[in-house]
Amino acid sequence: MQHSEEWKTWTHPITKTQYEITVQTPRDLSKADFDACFNLIEFTSSQDYKKSKDGWKPRSKRKEMKLLDLKYLLIKHEAHLEGFCSLMPTYEDDYPVIYCYEIHLSRALQGTGLGTALMRLLEGIGSRISGTEKAMLTCFTCNQGAIKFYGKLGFKKDEFSPPPKLLRNGTKIDSEYVILSKPISR
Ligand SMILES: CC(C)(COP(=O)(O)OP(=O)(O)OC[C@H]1O[C@@H](n2cnc3c(N)ncnc32)[C@H](O)[C@@H]1OP(=O)(O)O)[C@@H](O)C(=O)NCCC(=O)NCCS
């Protein structure tokens, strides 16, 4: 991942404030940045986890956030973390993919186009890793805002996304999460 000049900063479209974008590995993340990332996940998504079968498990989330192959894109203003995206080049069902593990912005930065910029960055990284076929992520089905966001970026339900459950009375129950993907263009 070359830290090219094009994406070292992002400018807020209304306030014109400049935010710094840096890349970090979980090993390099300071405790303060790691905790700030965790707090953002807790703030934006712990309610969705609580509604799910597995619930909100802070310890296992912290452990997952330290997976060695993850890379973090951190968004900061004056050393204050305002958002991040974590990603990993990996294999899913034998396909080489770039997986978006997390993307979370502070409330003030939601709806500003920053999420789109970060996902485009992620797709760009994927396109430069030889063989990568798709960008992929998992999203709670109850997070309809995020599902609309990914849909606008061209993500669609992946072939390996869990199918709805069919009850004996014929009622279909949607899975609590969906796997979305998008082919990587070069
Ligand atoms: C989801 C998230 C990363 C999107 O980033 P963002 O900067 O807010 O999104 P953008 O401003 O780039 O929006 C791009 C498009 O998606 C749409 N969109 C974004 N969030 C939306 C929402 N909550 N509801 C409906 N549409 C939404 C925007 O309206 C926009 O559409 P347009 O191009 O027609 O104007 C951000 O809102 C966020 O951090 N949310 C909380 C955490 C979260 O849910 N993360 C995803 C976990 S899977």
CSV table of N, CA and C in Angstrom, one decimal, residues 45-156:
chain,number,residue,atom,x,y,z
A,45,SER,N,-22.5,1.0,16.3
A,45,SER,CA,-23.0,-0.4,16.0
A,45,SER,C,-23.4,-1.3,17.1
A,46,SER,N,-23.0,-1.0,18.4
A,46,SER,CA,-23.2,-2.0,19.4
A,46,SER,C,-24.7,-2.3,19.6
A,47,GLN,N,-25.6,-1.4,19.3
A,47,GLN,CA,-27.0,-1.7,19.3
A,47,GLN,C,-27.4,-2.8,18.3
A,48,ASP,N,-26.8,-2.7,17.1
A,48,ASP,CA,-27.1,-3.7,16.1
A,48,ASP,C,-26.6,-5.1,16.6
A,49,TYR,N,-25.4,-5.1,17.2
A,49,TYR,CA,-24.8,-6.4,17.7
A,49,TYR,C,-25.7,-6.9,18.8
A,50,LYS,N,-26.2,-6.0,19.7
A,50,LYS,CA,-27.0,-6.5,20.8
A,50,LYS,C,-28.3,-7.2,20.3
A,51,LYS,N,-28.8,-6.7,19.2
A,51,LYS,CA,-30.1,-7.3,18.6
A,51,LYS,C,-29.8,-8.7,18.0
A,52,SER,N,-28.5,-9.0,17.7
A,52,SER,CA,-28.1,-10.2,16.9
A,52,SER,C,-28.0,-11.4,17.9
A,53,LYS,N,-28.0,-12.6,17.2
A,53,LYS,CA,-27.9,-13.8,18.0
A,53,LYS,C,-26.6,-13.9,18.9
A,54,ASP,N,-25.5,-13.4,18.4
A,54,ASP,CA,-24.3,-13.5,19.1
A,54,ASP,C,-24.1,-12.3,20.2
A,55,GLY,N,-24.9,-11.3,20.0
A,55,GLY,CA,-24.8,-10.2,21.0
A,55,GLY,C,-23.5,-9.3,20.8
A,56,TRP,N,-23.4,-8.3,21.7
A,56,TRP,CA,-22.2,-7.4,21.6
A,56,TRP,C,-21.1,-8.0,22.5
A,57,LYS,N,-20.0,-8.4,21.9
A,57,LYS,CA,-18.9,-9.0,22.7
A,57,LYS,C,-17.7,-8.2,22.6
A,58,PRO,N,-17.5,-7.2,23.5
A,58,PRO,CA,-16.4,-6.2,23.4
A,58,PRO,C,-15.0,-6.9,23.3
A,59,ARG,N,-14.9,-8.0,24.1
A,59,ARG,CA,-13.5,-8.6,24.1
A,59,ARG,C,-13.2,-9.3,22.8
A,60,SER,N,-14.2,-10.0,22.2
A,60,SER,CA,-13.9,-10.7,21.0
A,60,SER,C,-13.8,-9.6,19.8
A,61,LYS,N,-14.5,-8.5,19.9
A,61,LYS,CA,-14.3,-7.5,18.9
A,61,LYS,C,-12.9,-6.9,19.0
A,62,ARG,N,-12.5,-6.6,20.2
A,62,ARG,CA,-11.1,-6.1,20.4
A,62,ARG,C,-10.1,-7.1,19.8
A,63,LYS,N,-10.3,-8.4,20.0
A,63,LYS,CA,-9.4,-9.4,19.5
A,63,LYS,C,-9.4,-9.4,18.0
A,64,GLU,N,-10.6,-9.4,17.4
A,64,GLU,CA,-10.7,-9.3,15.9
A,64,GLU,C,-10.0,-8.1,15.4
A,65,MET,N,-10.1,-7.0,16.1
A,65,MET,CA,-9.5,-5.7,15.6
A,65,MET,C,-8.0,-5.8,15.6
A,66,LYS,N,-7.4,-6.8,16.2
A,66,LYS,CA,-5.9,-7.0,16.3
A,66,LYS,C,-5.4,-8.0,15.3
A,67,LEU,N,-6.3,-8.5,14.4
A,67,LEU,CA,-5.8,-9.5,13.4
A,67,LEU,C,-4.6,-8.9,12.6
A,68,LEU,N,-3.6,-9.7,12.6
A,68,LEU,CA,-2.3,-9.2,12.0
A,68,LEU,C,-2.4,-8.6,10.6
A,69,ASP,N,-3.2,-9.3,9.8
A,69,ASP,CA,-3.2,-8.9,8.4
A,69,ASP,C,-4.1,-7.7,8.1
A,70,LEU,N,-4.7,-7.1,9.1
A,70,LEU,CA,-5.6,-5.9,8.9
A,70,LEU,C,-4.7,-4.7,8.6
A,71,LYS,N,-5.3,-3.8,7.9
A,71,LYS,CA,-4.7,-2.4,7.7
A,71,LYS,C,-5.8,-1.4,8.1
A,72,TYR,N,-5.4,-0.4,8.8
A,72,TYR,CA,-6.3,0.7,9.2
A,72,TYR,C,-6.1,2.0,8.4
A,73,LEU,N,-7.2,2.5,7.9
A,73,LEU,CA,-7.1,3.9,7.4
A,73,LEU,C,-7.7,4.8,8.5
A,74,LEU,N,-6.9,5.6,9.1
A,74,LEU,CA,-7.4,6.5,10.2
A,74,LEU,C,-7.6,7.9,9.7
A,75,ILE,N,-8.7,8.5,10.1
A,75,ILE,CA,-9.1,9.8,9.7
A,75,ILE,C,-9.0,10.7,11.0
A,76,LYS,N,-8.1,11.7,10.9
A,76,LYS,CA,-7.9,12.5,12.1
A,76,LYS,C,-7.9,14.0,11.8
A,77,HIS,N,-8.3,14.7,12.8
A,77,HIS,CA,-8.2,16.2,12.7
A,77,HIS,C,-7.5,16.6,14.0
A,78,GLU,N,-6.4,17.3,13.9
A,78,GLU,CA,-5.7,17.7,15.1
A,78,GLU,C,-5.5,16.6,16.1
A,79,ALA,N,-5.0,15.5,15.6
A,79,ALA,CA,-4.7,14.3,16.3
A,79,ALA,C,-6.0,13.6,17.0
A,80,HIS,N,-7.1,14.1,16.6
A,80,HIS,CA,-8.4,13.5,17.2
A,80,HIS,C,-9.0,12.5,16.1
A,81,LEU,N,-9.2,11.3,16.5
A,81,LEU,CA,-9.7,10.3,15.5
A,81,LEU,C,-11.2,10.5,15.3
A,82,GLU,N,-11.5,10.7,14.0
A,82,GLU,CA,-12.9,11.0,13.6
A,82,GLU,C,-13.6,9.9,12.8
A,83,GLY,N,-12.8,8.9,12.4
A,83,GLY,CA,-13.3,7.8,11.6
A,83,GLY,C,-12.2,6.9,11.2
A,84,PHE,N,-12.6,5.7,10.8
A,84,PHE,CA,-11.6,4.7,10.3
A,84,PHE,C,-12.3,3.7,9.4
A,85,CYS,N,-11.4,3.0,8.7
A,85,CYS,CA,-11.8,1.9,7.9
A,85,CYS,C,-10.7,0.8,8.0
A,86,SER,N,-11.1,-0.4,8.3
A,86,SER,CA,-10.1,-1.5,8.4
A,86,SER,C,-10.4,-2.5,7.3
A,87,LEU,N,-9.3,-3.0,6.7
A,87,LEU,CA,-9.5,-3.8,5.5
A,87,LEU,C,-8.4,-4.9,5.5
A,88,MET,N,-8.6,-6.0,4.7
A,88,MET,CA,-7.7,-7.1,4.7
A,88,MET,C,-7.8,-7.8,3.3
A,89,PRO,N,-6.6,-7.9,2.6
A,89,PRO,CA,-6.6,-8.8,1.4
A,89,PRO,C,-6.7,-10.2,1.9
A,90,THR,N,-7.6,-11.0,1.5
A,90,THR,CA,-7.7,-12.4,2.0
A,90,THR,C,-8.4,-13.2,1.0
A,91,TYR,N,-8.7,-14.5,1.4
A,91,TYR,CA,-9.5,-15.4,0.5
A,91,TYR,C,-10.9,-15.7,1.2
A,92,GLU,N,-11.9,-15.6,0.4
A,92,GLU,CA,-13.3,-16.0,0.9
A,92,GLU,C,-13.8,-17.0,-0.1
A,93,ASP,N,-14.1,-18.2,0.4
A,93,ASP,CA,-14.7,-19.2,-0.5
A,93,ASP,C,-13.8,-19.4,-1.8
A,94,ASP,N,-12.5,-19.4,-1.5
A,94,ASP,CA,-11.5,-19.6,-2.6
A,94,ASP,C,-11.3,-18.4,-3.5
A,95,TYR,N,-12.0,-17.3,-3.3
A,95,TYR,CA,-11.8,-16.1,-4.1
A,95,TYR,C,-10.9,-15.1,-3.4
A,96,PRO,N,-9.9,-14.6,-4.2
A,96,PRO,CA,-9.1,-13.5,-3.6
A,96,PRO,C,-9.9,-12.2,-3.5
A,97,VAL,N,-10.0,-11.7,-2.3
A,97,VAL,CA,-10.9,-10.5,-2.2
A,97,VAL,C,-10.1,-9.5,-1.3
A,98,ILE,N,-10.7,-8.2,-1.4
A,98,ILE,CA,-10.2,-7.2,-0.4
A,98,ILE,C,-11.5,-7.0,0.5
A,99,TYR,N,-11.3,-7.4,1.8
A,99,TYR,CA,-12.4,-7.4,2.7
A,99,TYR,C,-12.4,-6.1,3.6
A,100,CYS,N,-13.6,-5.5,3.6
A,100,CYS,CA,-13.8,-4.3,4.4
A,100,CYS,C,-14.3,-4.8,5.8
A,101,TYR,N,-13.4,-4.8,6.8
A,101,TYR,CA,-13.8,-5.3,8.1
A,101,TYR,C,-14.7,-4.3,8.8
A,102,GLU,N,-14.3,-3.1,8.8
A,102,GLU,CA,-15.1,-2.0,9.5
A,102,GLU,C,-15.0,-0.7,8.7
A,103,ILE,N,-16.1,0.1,8.8
A,103,ILE,CA,-16.0,1.5,8.4
A,103,ILE,C,-16.9,2.2,9.3
A,104,HIS,N,-16.4,3.2,10.0
A,104,HIS,CA,-17.2,3.9,11.0
A,104,HIS,C,-16.7,5.4,11.1
A,105,LEU,N,-17.7,6.3,11.0
A,105,LEU,CA,-17.4,7.7,11.0
A,105,LEU,C,-18.1,8.3,12.2
A,106,SER,N,-17.5,9.3,12.8
A,106,SER,CA,-18.1,10.1,13.9
A,106,SER,C,-19.4,10.7,13.3
A,107,ARG,N,-20.4,11.0,14.1
A,107,ARG,CA,-21.7,11.5,13.6
A,107,ARG,C,-21.4,12.7,12.7
A,108,ALA,N,-20.5,13.6,13.2
A,108,ALA,CA,-20.3,14.8,12.4
A,108,ALA,C,-19.8,14.6,11.0
A,109,LEU,N,-19.2,13.4,10.7
A,109,LEU,CA,-18.7,13.2,9.4
A,109,LEU,C,-19.6,12.3,8.6
A,110,GLN,N,-20.7,11.8,9.1
A,110,GLN,CA,-21.6,11.0,8.4
A,110,GLN,C,-22.3,11.8,7.3
A,111,GLY,N,-22.5,11.3,6.2
A,111,GLY,CA,-23.3,12.0,5.1
A,111,GLY,C,-22.5,13.1,4.4
A,112,THR,N,-21.2,13.0,4.5
A,112,THR,CA,-20.3,14.1,3.9
A,112,THR,C,-19.6,13.6,2.7
A,113,GLY,N,-19.8,12.3,2.3
A,113,GLY,CA,-19.0,11.7,1.2
A,113,GLY,C,-17.7,11.1,1.6
A,114,LEU,N,-17.4,11.2,2.9
A,114,LEU,CA,-16.1,10.5,3.3
A,114,LEU,C,-16.2,9.0,3.2
A,115,GLY,N,-17.3,8.4,3.6
A,115,GLY,CA,-17.5,7.0,3.5
A,115,GLY,C,-17.2,6.5,2.0
A,116,THR,N,-17.8,7.3,1.1
A,116,THR,CA,-17.6,6.9,-0.3
A,116,THR,C,-16.1,7.0,-0.7
A,117,ALA,N,-15.5,8.1,-0.2
A,117,ALA,CA,-14.0,8.2,-0.5
A,117,ALA,C,-13.2,7.1,0.0
A,118,LEU,N,-13.6,6.6,1.3
A,118,LEU,CA,-12.8,5.5,1.9
A,118,LEU,C,-13.1,4.2,1.1
A,119,MET,N,-14.3,4.0,0.7
A,119,MET,CA,-14.6,2.7,0.0
A,119,MET,C,-13.9,2.7,-1.4
A,120,ARG,N,-13.8,3.9,-2.0
A,120,ARG,CA,-13.1,4.0,-3.3
A,120,ARG,C,-11.6,3.7,-3.1
A,121,LEU,N,-11.1,4.2,-2.0
A,121,LEU,CA,-9.7,3.9,-1.6
A,121,LEU,C,-9.5,2.4,-1.5
A,122,LEU,N,-10.4,1.8,-0.7
A,122,LEU,CA,-10.3,0.4,-0.5
A,122,LEU,C,-10.4,-0.4,-1.8
A,123,GLU,N,-11.3,0.0,-2.7
A,123,GLU,CA,-11.4,-0.7,-4.0
A,123,GLU,C,-10.1,-0.4,-4.8
A,124,GLY,N,-9.5,0.8,-4.7
A,124,GLY,CA,-8.3,1.1,-5.4
A,124,GLY,C,-7.1,0.2,-4.9
A,125,ILE,N,-7.1,0.0,-3.6
A,125,ILE,CA,-6.1,-0.8,-3.1
A,125,ILE,C,-6.2,-2.3,-3.6
A,126,GLY,N,-7.5,-2.7,-3.6
A,126,GLY,CA,-7.8,-4.1,-4.1
A,126,GLY,C,-7.3,-4.2,-5.6
A,127,SER,N,-7.6,-3.2,-6.4
A,127,SER,CA,-7.3,-3.3,-7.8
A,127,SER,C,-5.8,-3.3,-8.0
A,128,ARG,N,-5.0,-2.9,-7.0
A,128,ARG,CA,-3.5,-2.9,-7.2
A,128,ARG,C,-2.9,-4.2,-6.6
A,129,ILE,N,-3.7,-5.0,-6.0
A,129,ILE,CA,-3.2,-6.3,-5.5
A,129,ILE,C,-3.6,-7.4,-6.5
A,130,SER,N,-2.5,-7.9,-7.2
A,130,SER,CA,-2.7,-8.8,-8.3
A,130,SER,C,-3.7,-9.9,-7.9
A,131,GLY,N,-4.6,-10.2,-8.8
A,131,GLY,CA,-5.6,-11.3,-8.7
A,131,GLY,C,-6.8,-11.0,-7.9
A,132,THR,N,-6.9,-9.9,-7.2
A,132,THR,CA,-8.0,-9.6,-6.3
A,132,THR,C,-9.3,-9.5,-7.2
A,133,GLU,N,-10.3,-10.3,-6.9
A,133,GLU,CA,-11.5,-10.3,-7.8
A,133,GLU,C,-12.6,-9.4,-7.3
A,134,LYS,N,-12.8,-9.3,-6.0
A,134,LYS,CA,-13.9,-8.5,-5.5
A,134,LYS,C,-13.6,-7.8,-4.2
A,135,ALA,N,-14.3,-6.7,-4.0
A,135,ALA,CA,-14.4,-6.1,-2.7
A,135,ALA,C,-15.6,-6.7,-1.9
A,136,MET,N,-15.4,-7.0,-0.6
A,136,MET,CA,-16.4,-7.7,0.1
A,136,MET,C,-16.6,-7.2,1.5
A,137,LEU,N,-17.8,-7.4,2.1
A,137,LEU,CA,-18.0,-6.9,3.4
A,137,LEU,C,-19.3,-7.6,4.0
A,138,THR,N,-19.4,-7.6,5.3
A,138,THR,CA,-20.6,-8.1,5.9
A,138,THR,C,-21.3,-6.9,6.6
A,139,CYS,N,-22.7,-6.9,6.5
A,139,CYS,CA,-23.4,-5.8,7.1
A,139,CYS,C,-24.7,-6.4,7.8
A,140,PHE,N,-25.0,-5.9,8.9
A,140,PHE,CA,-26.3,-6.3,9.5
A,140,PHE,C,-27.5,-5.9,8.6
A,141,THR,N,-28.4,-6.8,8.4
A,141,THR,CA,-29.6,-6.4,7.6
A,141,THR,C,-30.4,-5.3,8.2
A,142,CYS,N,-30.3,-5.2,9.6
A,142,CYS,CA,-31.1,-4.1,10.2
A,142,CYS,C,-30.4,-2.7,10.0
A,143,ASN,N,-29.2,-2.7,9.5
A,143,ASN,CA,-28.5,-1.4,9.3
A,143,ASN,C,-28.8,-1.0,7.9
A,144,GLN,N,-30.1,-0.6,7.7
A,144,GLN,CA,-30.6,-0.2,6.3
A,144,GLN,C,-29.8,1.0,5.7
A,145,GLY,N,-29.4,1.9,6.6
A,145,GLY,CA,-28.7,3.1,6.1
A,145,GLY,C,-27.4,2.6,5.4
A,146,ALA,N,-26.7,1.7,6.1
A,146,ALA,CA,-25.4,1.2,5.5
A,146,ALA,C,-25.7,0.4,4.2
A,147,ILE,N,-26.8,-0.4,4.2
A,147,ILE,CA,-27.1,-1.2,3.1
A,147,ILE,C,-27.4,-0.3,1.9
A,148,LYS,N,-28.1,0.9,2.1
A,148,LYS,CA,-28.3,1.8,1.0
A,148,LYS,C,-27.0,2.4,0.5
A,149,PHE,N,-26.1,2.8,1.5
A,149,PHE,CA,-24.8,3.3,1.2
A,149,PHE,C,-24.0,2.4,0.2
A,150,TYR,N,-23.9,1.1,0.6
A,150,TYR,CA,-23.2,0.2,-0.2
A,150,TYR,C,-23.8,0.0,-1.5
A,151,GLY,N,-25.2,-0.1,-1.5
A,151,GLY,CA,-25.9,-0.2,-2.8
A,151,GLY,C,-25.6,0.9,-3.8
A,152,LYS,N,-25.5,2.1,-3.3
A,152,LYS,CA,-25.2,3.3,-4.1
A,152,LYS,C,-23.8,3.1,-4.7
A,153,LEU,N,-22.9,2.4,-4.0
A,153,LEU,CA,-21.5,2.2,-4.5
A,153,LEU,C,-21.4,1.0,-5.4
A,154,GLY,N,-22.5,0.3,-5.7
A,154,GLY,CA,-22.5,-0.8,-6.6
A,154,GLY,C,-22.4,-2.1,-6.0
A,155,PHE,N,-22.4,-2.2,-4.6
A,155,PHE,CA,-22.3,-3.5,-4.0
A,155,PHE,C,-23.6,-4.2,-4.1
A,156,LYS,N,-23.5,-5.6,-4.3
A,156,LYS,CA,-24.7,-6.4,-4.4
A,156,LYS,C,-24.6,-7.6,-3.5
